[in-house]
GROMACS .gro file of C-alpha atoms in nm:
model
  409
    1MET     CA    1  -0.025  -1.172  -2.132
    2LYS     CA    2  -0.045  -1.411  -1.845
    3GLU     CA    3   0.281  -1.564  -1.853
    4GLN     CA    4   0.463  -1.194  -1.920
    5VAL     CA    5   0.310  -1.048  -1.619
    6ILE     CA    6   0.351  -1.400  -1.402
    7GLU     CA    7   0.719  -1.399  -1.519
    8ARG     CA    8   0.763  -1.041  -1.430
    9LEU     CA    9   0.620  -1.070  -1.074
   10ILE     CA   10   0.827  -1.379  -0.991
   11ARG     CA   11   1.132  -1.178  -1.103
   12TYR     CA   12   1.054  -0.836  -0.927
   13ALA     CA   13   0.956  -1.060  -0.611
   14LYS     CA   14   1.328  -1.218  -0.562
   15ILE     CA   15   1.470  -0.894  -0.495
   16ASP     CA   16   1.456  -0.781  -0.152
   17THR     CA   17   1.306  -0.420  -0.131
   18GLU     CA   18   1.163  -0.411   0.247
   19SER     CA   19   1.115  -0.064   0.361
   20ASN     CA   20   1.247   0.018   0.733
   21PRO     CA   21   1.018   0.266   0.927
   22GLU     CA   22   1.308   0.370   1.166
   23SER     CA   23   1.498   0.537   0.880
   24SER     CA   24   1.538   0.887   0.816
   25THR     CA   25   1.657   0.851   0.453
   26THR     CA   26   1.429   0.849   0.140
   27PRO     CA   27   1.435   0.568   0.045
   28SER     CA   28   1.442   0.438   0.364
   29THR     CA   29   1.656   0.145   0.266
   30GLU     CA   30   1.937   0.145  -0.015
   31LYS     CA   31   1.802  -0.202  -0.138
   32GLN     CA   32   1.524  -0.065  -0.273
   33PHE     CA   33   1.734   0.098  -0.550
   34ASP     CA   34   1.813  -0.275  -0.661
   35LEU     CA   35   1.468  -0.312  -0.805
   36LEU     CA   36   1.449   0.019  -0.927
   37LYS     CA   37   1.751  -0.024  -1.168
   38VAL     CA   38   1.626  -0.323  -1.305
   39LEU     CA   39   1.286  -0.110  -1.398
   40LYS     CA   40   1.487   0.142  -1.525
   41ALA     CA   41   1.670  -0.073  -1.765
   42GLU     CA   42   1.357  -0.250  -1.861
   43LEU     CA   43   1.170   0.051  -1.953
   44GLU     CA   44   1.433   0.154  -2.156
   45GLU     CA   45   1.469  -0.149  -2.303
   46ILE     CA   46   1.042  -0.125  -2.352
   47GLY     CA   47   1.134   0.184  -2.542
   48LEU     CA   48   0.970   0.404  -2.332
   49THR     CA   49   1.111   0.782  -2.291
   50GLU     CA   50   1.208   1.052  -2.047
   51VAL     CA   51   1.339   0.747  -1.813
   52THR     CA   52   1.456   0.932  -1.524
   53LEU     CA   53   1.534   0.785  -1.146
   54ASP     CA   54   1.626   1.037  -0.879
   55GLU     CA   55   1.842   1.019  -0.562
   56ASN     CA   56   1.499   0.955  -0.364
   57GLY     CA   57   1.421   0.657  -0.531
   58TYR     CA   58   1.134   0.802  -0.786
   59LEU     CA   59   1.136   0.631  -1.104
   60PHE     CA   60   0.949   0.842  -1.401
   61ALA     CA   61   0.890   0.737  -1.773
   62THR     CA   62   0.687   0.832  -2.055
   63LEU     CA   63   0.477   0.675  -2.345
   64PRO     CA   64   0.443   0.953  -2.615
   65ALA     CA   65   0.096   0.983  -2.717
   66ASN     CA   66   0.016   0.816  -3.079
   67THR     CA   67  -0.293   1.038  -3.137
   68ASP     CA   68  -0.394   1.389  -3.242
   69LYS     CA   69  -0.662   1.442  -3.024
   70GLU     CA   70  -0.655   1.637  -2.703
   71VAL     CA   71  -0.633   1.389  -2.465
   72PRO     CA   72  -0.541   1.435  -2.081
   73THR     CA   73  -0.210   1.296  -1.960
   74ILE     CA   74  -0.265   1.003  -1.760
   75GLY     CA   75  -0.010   0.822  -1.512
   76PHE     CA   76  -0.004   0.472  -1.350
   77LEU     CA   77   0.189   0.411  -1.034
   78ALA     CA   78   0.318   0.120  -0.834
   79HIS     CA   79   0.573   0.134  -0.500
   80VAL     CA   80   0.844  -0.104  -0.513
   81ASP     CA   81   0.894  -0.150  -0.135
   82THR     CA   82   0.755  -0.420   0.065
   83SER     CA   83   0.637  -0.401   0.430
   84PRO     CA   84   0.828  -0.465   0.725
   85ASP     CA   85   0.569  -0.645   0.897
   86PHE     CA   86   0.710  -0.983   0.780
   87SER     CA   87   1.052  -1.056   0.601
   88GLY     CA   88   1.104  -0.963   0.212
   89LYS     CA   89   1.447  -1.124   0.243
   90ASN     CA   90   1.516  -1.455   0.008
   91VAL     CA   91   1.166  -1.447  -0.163
   92ASN     CA   92   1.092  -1.774  -0.289
   93PRO     CA   93   0.775  -1.761  -0.483
   94GLN     CA   94   0.599  -2.089  -0.562
   95ARG     CA   95   0.380  -2.169  -0.879
   96ILE     CA   96   0.047  -2.352  -0.884
   97ASP     CA   97  -0.097  -2.408  -1.208
   98ASN     CA   98  -0.500  -2.538  -1.237
   99TYR     CA   99  -0.555  -2.459  -0.880
  100ASP     CA  100  -0.760  -2.770  -0.756
  101GLY     CA  101  -0.945  -2.591  -0.446
  102GLY     CA  102  -0.738  -2.794  -0.192
  103ASP     CA  103  -0.473  -2.710   0.093
  104ILE     CA  104  -0.138  -2.576  -0.061
  105GLN     CA  105   0.163  -2.699   0.103
  106LEU     CA  106   0.391  -2.406   0.113
  107ASN     CA  107   0.657  -2.614   0.298
  108ASN     CA  108   0.717  -2.900   0.504
  109GLU     CA  109   0.553  -2.784   0.781
  110LEU     CA  110   0.322  -2.474   0.669
  111ILE     CA  111  -0.028  -2.529   0.474
  112MET     CA  112  -0.230  -2.274   0.334
  113SER     CA  113  -0.590  -2.415   0.358
  114PRO     CA  114  -0.921  -2.285   0.204
  115SER     CA  115  -1.068  -2.401   0.545
  116TYR     CA  116  -0.909  -2.085   0.696
  117PHE     CA  117  -0.867  -1.882   0.405
  118PRO     CA  118  -1.204  -1.920   0.222
  119ASN     CA  119  -1.090  -1.681  -0.077
  120LEU     CA  120  -0.883  -1.935  -0.215
  121LYS     CA  121  -1.219  -2.076  -0.348
  122ASN     CA  122  -1.203  -1.788  -0.569
  123TYR     CA  123  -0.906  -1.925  -0.754
  124VAL     CA  124  -1.007  -2.263  -0.847
  125GLY     CA  125  -0.882  -2.354  -1.198
  126GLN     CA  126  -0.619  -2.063  -1.203
  127THR     CA  127  -0.270  -2.021  -1.150
  128LEU     CA  128  -0.149  -1.884  -0.846
  129ILE     CA  129   0.166  -1.773  -0.717
  130THR     CA  130   0.230  -1.816  -0.341
  131THR     CA  131   0.516  -1.792  -0.083
  132ASP     CA  132   0.710  -2.073   0.025
  133GLY     CA  133   0.566  -1.983   0.374
  134THR     CA  134   0.909  -1.856   0.522
  135THR     CA  135   0.860  -1.494   0.374
  136LEU     CA  136   0.615  -1.240   0.214
  137LEU     CA  137   0.584  -1.280  -0.151
  138GLY     CA  138   0.561  -0.893  -0.268
  139ALA     CA  139   0.268  -0.893  -0.444
  140ASP     CA  140   0.193  -0.560  -0.268
  141ASP     CA  141   0.288  -0.416  -0.487
  142LYS     CA  142   0.543  -0.596  -0.724
  143ALA     CA  143   0.228  -0.737  -0.908
  144GLY     CA  144   0.099  -0.364  -0.999
  145ILE     CA  145   0.468  -0.323  -1.117
  146ALA     CA  146   0.418  -0.625  -1.355
  147GLU     CA  147   0.108  -0.506  -1.458
  148ILE     CA  148   0.216  -0.139  -1.556
  149MET     CA  149   0.525  -0.289  -1.728
  150THR     CA  150   0.366  -0.524  -1.912
  151ALA     CA  151   0.086  -0.282  -2.047
  152MET     CA  152   0.321  -0.047  -2.157
  153GLU     CA  153   0.512  -0.289  -2.366
  154TYR     CA  154   0.188  -0.426  -2.487
  155LEU     CA  155   0.106  -0.063  -2.607
  156VAL     CA  156   0.443   0.007  -2.759
  157GLN     CA  157   0.411  -0.335  -2.957
  158HIS     CA  158   0.060  -0.239  -3.077
  159PRO     CA  159   0.063   0.131  -3.198
  160GLU     CA  160  -0.282   0.075  -3.327
  161ILE     CA  161  -0.422   0.127  -3.005
  162LYS     CA  162  -0.449   0.518  -2.986
  163HIS     CA  163  -0.356   0.675  -2.656
  164GLY     CA  164  -0.246   1.015  -2.527
  165LYS     CA  165   0.061   1.081  -2.353
  166LEU     CA  166   0.098   0.805  -2.061
  167ARG     CA  167   0.335   0.860  -1.744
  168VAL     CA  168   0.476   0.607  -1.541
  169ALA     CA  169   0.644   0.612  -1.169
  170PHE     CA  170   0.742   0.329  -0.942
  171THR     CA  171   0.797   0.496  -0.596
  172PRO     CA  172   0.967   0.392  -0.266
  173ASP     CA  173   0.852   0.353   0.082
  174GLU     CA  174   0.452   0.355   0.035
  175GLU     CA  175   0.445   0.090   0.317
  176ILE     CA  176   0.571   0.314   0.600
  177GLY     CA  177   0.342   0.582   0.481
  178ARG     CA  178   0.605   0.804   0.324
  179GLY     CA  179   0.577   0.696  -0.059
  180PRO     CA  180   0.497   1.036  -0.195
  181HIS     CA  181   0.661   1.309   0.052
  182LYS     CA  182   0.967   1.370  -0.216
  183PHE     CA  183   0.718   1.316  -0.543
  184ASP     CA  184   0.767   1.575  -0.765
  185VAL     CA  185   0.406   1.609  -0.923
  186LYS     CA  186   0.514   1.904  -1.126
  187ALA     CA  187   0.770   1.686  -1.310
  188PHE     CA  188   0.555   1.416  -1.340
  189GLY     CA  189   0.302   1.611  -1.543
  190ALA     CA  190   0.008   1.414  -1.522
  191ASP     CA  191  -0.311   1.532  -1.503
  192TYR     CA  192  -0.451   1.225  -1.309
  193ALA     CA  193  -0.327   0.894  -1.219
  194TYR     CA  194  -0.384   0.528  -1.083
  195THR     CA  195  -0.211   0.332  -0.833
  196MET     CA  196  -0.232  -0.032  -0.909
  197ASP     CA  197  -0.212  -0.132  -0.567
  198GLY     CA  198  -0.561  -0.278  -0.467
  199GLY     CA  199  -0.645  -0.610  -0.367
  200PRO     CA  200  -0.856  -0.887  -0.522
  201LEU     CA  201  -1.019  -0.850  -0.868
  202GLY     CA  202  -1.240  -0.561  -0.932
  203GLU     CA  203  -1.141  -0.330  -0.645
  204LEU     CA  204  -1.206   0.040  -0.689
  205GLN     CA  205  -1.111   0.280  -0.462
  206PHE     CA  206  -1.130   0.651  -0.427
  207GLU     CA  207  -1.189   0.664  -0.056
  208SER     CA  208  -0.929   0.612   0.192
  209PHE     CA  209  -0.851   0.649   0.595
  210ASN     CA  210  -0.733   0.961   0.753
  211ALA     CA  211  -0.424   0.838   0.924
  212ALA     CA  212  -0.168   0.927   1.171
  213GLY     CA  213   0.117   0.807   1.356
  214VAL     CA  214   0.179   0.787   1.717
  215LYS     CA  215   0.481   0.770   1.929
  216VAL     CA  216   0.425   0.712   2.317
  217THR     CA  217   0.700   0.745   2.549
  218THR     CA  218   0.651   0.673   2.960
  219ARG     CA  219   0.931   0.709   3.187
  220GLY     CA  220   0.998   0.609   3.516
  221THR     CA  221   1.228   0.598   3.816
  222SER     CA  222   1.434   0.257   3.919
  223VAL     CA  223   1.481   0.165   4.265
  224HIS     CA  224   1.583  -0.168   4.422
  225PRO     CA  225   1.266  -0.351   4.410
  226GLY     CA  226   1.335  -0.455   4.805
  227SER     CA  227   1.313  -0.094   4.921
  228ALA     CA  228   1.048   0.059   4.640
  229LYS     CA  229   0.758   0.151   4.808
  230GLY     CA  230   0.637   0.506   4.757
  231LYS     CA  231   0.966   0.552   4.537
  232MET     CA  232   0.964   0.327   4.226
  233VAL     CA  233   0.761   0.447   3.909
  234ASN     CA  234   0.766   0.157   3.642
  235ALA     CA  235   0.775   0.277   3.310
  236ILE     CA  236   0.633  -0.047   3.175
  237THR     CA  237   0.319  -0.033   3.414
  238LEU     CA  238   0.256   0.305   3.284
  239ALA     CA  239   0.256   0.199   2.949
  240ILE     CA  240   0.042  -0.077   3.040
  241LYS     CA  241  -0.222   0.171   3.206
  242PHE     CA  242  -0.186   0.400   2.901
  243GLN     CA  243  -0.285   0.124   2.672
  244ASN     CA  244  -0.571  -0.014   2.891
  245SER     CA  245  -0.727   0.366   2.843
  246MET     CA  246  -0.753   0.293   2.473
  247PRO     CA  247  -1.131   0.165   2.355
  248ALA     CA  248  -1.122  -0.201   2.355
  249ASP     CA  249  -1.341  -0.257   2.053
  250ALA     CA  250  -1.177   0.022   1.800
  251VAL     CA  251  -0.908  -0.237   1.696
  252PRO     CA  252  -0.801  -0.355   1.342
  253GLU     CA  253  -0.954  -0.719   1.443
  254LYS     CA  254  -1.262  -0.614   1.584
  255THR     CA  255  -1.311  -0.346   1.282
  256GLU     CA  256  -1.447  -0.317   0.894
  257GLY     CA  257  -1.590  -0.131   0.617
  258TYR     CA  258  -1.588   0.253   0.720
  259GLU     CA  259  -1.518   0.140   1.110
  260GLY     CA  260  -1.196   0.326   1.222
  261PHE     CA  261  -0.934   0.172   1.478
  262ILE     CA  262  -0.650   0.258   1.684
  263HIS     CA  263  -0.347   0.015   1.630
  264LEU     CA  264  -0.092  -0.050   1.885
  265MET     CA  265   0.170  -0.175   1.654
  266ASN     CA  266   0.517  -0.233   1.880
  267PHE     CA  267   0.585  -0.203   2.274
  268ASN     CA  268   0.918  -0.251   2.410
  269GLY     CA  269   1.057  -0.094   2.740
  270HIS     CA  270   1.234  -0.147   3.089
  271ILE     CA  271   1.171   0.041   3.430
  272GLU     CA  272   1.315   0.381   3.309
  273GLU     CA  273   1.151   0.394   2.995
  274ALA     CA  274   0.878   0.195   2.772
  275LYS     CA  275   0.806   0.320   2.405
  276LEU     CA  276   0.456   0.226   2.225
  277SER     CA  277   0.407   0.275   1.851
  278TYR     CA  278   0.039   0.302   1.725
  279ILE     CA  279  -0.144   0.385   1.411
  280ILE     CA  280  -0.478   0.586   1.381
  281ARG     CA  281  -0.713   0.538   1.109
  282ASP     CA  282  -1.077   0.665   1.009
  283HIS     CA  283  -1.262   0.750   0.702
  284ASP     CA  284  -1.440   1.034   0.899
  285ARG     CA  285  -1.234   1.335   0.965
  286GLU     CA  286  -1.406   1.414   1.271
  287LYS     CA  287  -1.364   1.079   1.441
  288PHE     CA  288  -1.010   1.067   1.312
  289GLU     CA  289  -0.975   1.400   1.518
  290ALA     CA  290  -1.154   1.249   1.812
  291LYS     CA  291  -0.920   0.958   1.827
  292LYS     CA  292  -0.603   1.184   1.819
  293ALA     CA  293  -0.760   1.416   2.101
  294HIS     CA  294  -0.825   1.088   2.317
  295PHE     CA  295  -0.446   1.016   2.342
  296LEU     CA  296  -0.399   1.370   2.473
  297GLU     CA  297  -0.657   1.338   2.705
  298VAL     CA  298  -0.490   1.016   2.855
  299GLU     CA  299  -0.134   1.188   2.823
  300LYS     CA  300  -0.260   1.504   3.024
  301MET     CA  301  -0.428   1.220   3.302
  302VAL     CA  302  -0.089   1.055   3.345
  303LYS     CA  303   0.125   1.366   3.378
  304GLU     CA  304  -0.139   1.510   3.627
  305ARG     CA  305  -0.082   1.181   3.858
  306PHE     CA  306   0.273   1.109   3.788
  307GLY     CA  307   0.445   1.445   3.655
  308GLU     CA  308   0.488   1.639   3.379
  309ASN     CA  309   0.794   1.413   3.240
  310SER     CA  310   0.633   1.102   3.290
  311ILE     CA  311   0.486   1.066   2.931
  312THR     CA  312   0.528   1.212   2.585
  313VAL     CA  313   0.260   1.167   2.291
  314GLU     CA  314   0.392   1.261   1.934
  315ILE     CA  315   0.118   1.260   1.674
  316GLU     CA  316   0.199   1.312   1.329
  317ASP     CA  317  -0.054   1.300   1.062
  318GLN     CA  318   0.006   1.075   0.745
  319TYR     CA  319  -0.229   1.118   0.489
  320TYR     CA  320  -0.618   1.208   0.470
  321ASN     CA  321  -0.905   1.076   0.292
  322MET     CA  322  -0.867   1.140  -0.099
  323ARG     CA  323  -1.243   1.154  -0.137
  324GLU     CA  324  -1.259   1.498  -0.107
  325LYS     CA  325  -0.980   1.560  -0.383
  326ILE     CA  326  -1.151   1.312  -0.642
  327GLU     CA  327  -1.506   1.380  -0.608
  328PRO     CA  328  -1.458   1.706  -0.810
  329VAL     CA  329  -1.282   1.515  -1.094
  330LYS     CA  330  -1.499   1.162  -1.060
  331GLU     CA  331  -1.522   1.102  -1.402
  332ILE     CA  332  -1.158   0.949  -1.370
  333VAL     CA  333  -1.333   0.681  -1.129
  334ASP     CA  334  -1.614   0.639  -1.373
  335ILE     CA  335  -1.385   0.581  -1.648
  336ALA     CA  336  -1.199   0.305  -1.483
  337TYR     CA  337  -1.576   0.169  -1.369
  338LYS     CA  338  -1.654   0.124  -1.735
  339ALA     CA  339  -1.327  -0.006  -1.813
  340MET     CA  340  -1.395  -0.302  -1.558
  341GLU     CA  341  -1.740  -0.354  -1.712
  342ASN     CA  342  -1.628  -0.359  -2.076
  343LEU     CA  343  -1.382  -0.655  -1.965
  344ASP     CA  344  -1.678  -0.841  -1.761
  345ILE     CA  345  -1.533  -0.765  -1.447
  346SER     CA  346  -1.788  -0.649  -1.140
  347PRO     CA  347  -1.643  -0.321  -1.013
  348ILE     CA  348  -1.632  -0.354  -0.646
  349VAL     CA  349  -1.636   0.007  -0.519
  350GLU     CA  350  -1.499   0.034  -0.144
  351PRO     CA  351  -1.281   0.255   0.084
  352VAL     CA  352  -0.925   0.146   0.126
  353ARG     CA  353  -0.895  -0.001   0.405
  354GLY     CA  354  -0.474   0.072   0.443
  355GLY     CA  355  -0.254   0.326   0.310
  356THR     CA  356  -0.231   0.430  -0.086
  357ASP     CA  357   0.016   0.683  -0.227
  358GLY     CA  358  -0.296   0.801  -0.410
  359SER     CA  359  -0.405   0.951  -0.028
  360GLN     CA  360  -0.110   1.191  -0.035
  361LEU     CA  361  -0.078   1.262  -0.398
  362SER     CA  362  -0.440   1.370  -0.424
  363TYR     CA  363  -0.368   1.619  -0.187
  364MET     CA  364  -0.078   1.717  -0.378
  365GLY     CA  365  -0.259   1.816  -0.675
  366LEU     CA  366  -0.281   1.472  -0.839
  367PRO     CA  367  -0.608   1.292  -0.814
  368THR     CA  368  -0.510   0.935  -0.791
  369PRO     CA  369  -0.770   0.631  -0.720
  370ASN     CA  370  -0.655   0.279  -0.651
  371ILE     CA  371  -0.725  -0.025  -0.897
  372PHE     CA  372  -0.675  -0.380  -0.781
  373ALA     CA  373  -0.358  -0.522  -0.833
  374GLY     CA  374  -0.456  -0.878  -0.728
  375GLY     CA  375  -0.298  -0.948  -0.419
  376GLU     CA  376  -0.426  -1.120  -0.127
  377ASN     CA  377  -0.342  -1.225   0.240
  378MET     CA  378  -0.093  -0.915   0.209
  379HIS     CA  379   0.219  -0.853   0.436
  380GLY     CA  380   0.254  -1.196   0.527
  381LYS     CA  381   0.379  -1.590   0.445
  382PHE     CA  382   0.004  -1.658   0.321
  383GLU     CA  383   0.040  -1.387   0.071
  384PHE     CA  384  -0.062  -1.532  -0.284
  385VAL     CA  385  -0.178  -1.374  -0.627
  386SER     CA  386  -0.359  -1.522  -0.934
  387GLY     CA  387  -0.209  -1.496  -1.260
  388GLU     CA  388  -0.525  -1.461  -1.421
  389THR     CA  389  -0.623  -1.128  -1.189
  390MET     CA  390  -0.271  -0.977  -1.267
  391GLU     CA  391  -0.384  -1.013  -1.632
  392LYS     CA  392  -0.729  -0.867  -1.585
  393ALA     CA  393  -0.558  -0.574  -1.409
  394THR     CA  394  -0.300  -0.546  -1.724
  395GLU     CA  395  -0.637  -0.533  -1.943
  396VAL     CA  396  -0.784  -0.264  -1.729
  397ILE     CA  397  -0.496  -0.037  -1.768
  398LEU     CA  398  -0.517  -0.082  -2.181
  399GLU     CA  399  -0.889  -0.027  -2.168
  400ILE     CA  400  -0.844   0.290  -1.925
  401VAL     CA  401  -0.590   0.456  -2.191
  402ARG     CA  402  -0.836   0.340  -2.486
  403LEU     CA  403  -1.126   0.515  -2.324
  404PHE     CA  404  -0.932   0.813  -2.241
  405GLU     CA  405  -0.855   0.870  -2.582
  406ALA     CA  406  -1.183   0.767  -2.725
  407GLN     CA  407  -1.319   1.103  -2.538
  408GLY     CA  408  -1.068   1.328  -2.649
  409LYS     CA  409  -1.110   1.567  -2.876
   0.00000   0.00000   0.00000
C-alpha cells in the first residue's frame, strides 16, 4: 500500500494545479482540470460508480454499499489545487529511502537540514518525498488525493471489508478559500465527511479559524516633488501609516495555538494609489469581529484626516469556525479518534491554523472534520511528506469505514 500511495502522489504532483486568487472563474485556473480529468479516468478504472465532473471542477464518485446494515453515507474529500504562495510548475519530486536523519541536498545550492527543520528527526528510517528546491511539492493536498484513491481501490479489491455507501469528492480552489463555493452538498448526498488535508501523523481537527480577507486601497495626489509642499498626498505613505496601525504582535510569526492574527499578504503601489491585501484569522468569534472592526476604525481615522476618497477598506468573510456545526455530531470525531487508536496512532486533536474546506462545508450542512494527510513545511520549497505517514492515513480511512459499518443496524 505504501508504494501505491507514493506512486500516486509523485504522479499527481507533477501536474501543475496552482490556483489564482485574482481570477473570478471556478476553478480559478483551467489547469486544475488537467488533474481532475486524470482522477476521473482513474476513479472509473478502479471501479467506482456515479463518477461526475462538472464545469466548475467538482469531481464526485460513489463506492456503493456492500452491507445490509443501515450505515450513514460517508464522504472523503481532498483538493486538487496547490497554493499560489510558491510555484507549482514543473514539480520534480525527489524520493529518499531509509532517511538517515541528516541534511537533505535538494539541489546543488539548497539543503534542508534538521538543524533548521527539527521535524525531520521524526522520520528517520522512513521514505521521504521532497521537492528539488525550486517548487513546492503539492502534498497539500495531493497526498490526501492519493490516500483516498488508494483506500477506495483497496476496498474494491477487498469486498470482505463491509461498508456503507461512500462518496468521494476532489475539489478546486481550496488554497484561495473558495473550495466549497459551488459544492453541491445535496448532490453529494453524504451524511458526514472527512477532509484528508491535515499535516503530520495523528492530526485530527474539528475547530478552525474564523476567516476574512481584506483589500485596502489608499489614494493620493501626485505633484512634482519640487513644488509639492502642502499639495502632494502620497498613497504609499498612507498605506504605510495604515499598516503601522495594525497590532504589531498579532501576526503569524508571533502567534500559535488559539491565537489569532492579521497577516499582510501583499503591498504594492505608487504615489497616486497603493493596495494592500490582508487575511484575518481567529478561532474566537468575538475577537474575530474585533479585528475586523479595527480595520474600519483605522479607515475612519484616515478619512477624517485626508478626505473621504483617500482610502477604501473592503472586508469579505471567508469561513467560520466549524466546531459549532460539528459538536452536535461529535461522534464522527470520536470514530476518527478510535480509528487512529486502533492503528496505534496517537491522535493529536488541535485547532486548524489554516483553511480547510470542512469549515465552509460544515456550515453548508455537511459536518466535515479534518484528518492528517502527512505533509510538512507546506506551501514552499522545503515541503516534504513521509510515505509511511501516507500509508497510515490510508489505513485510517479504511478503519473509519469499518467502524461506521460495525455500528450500523
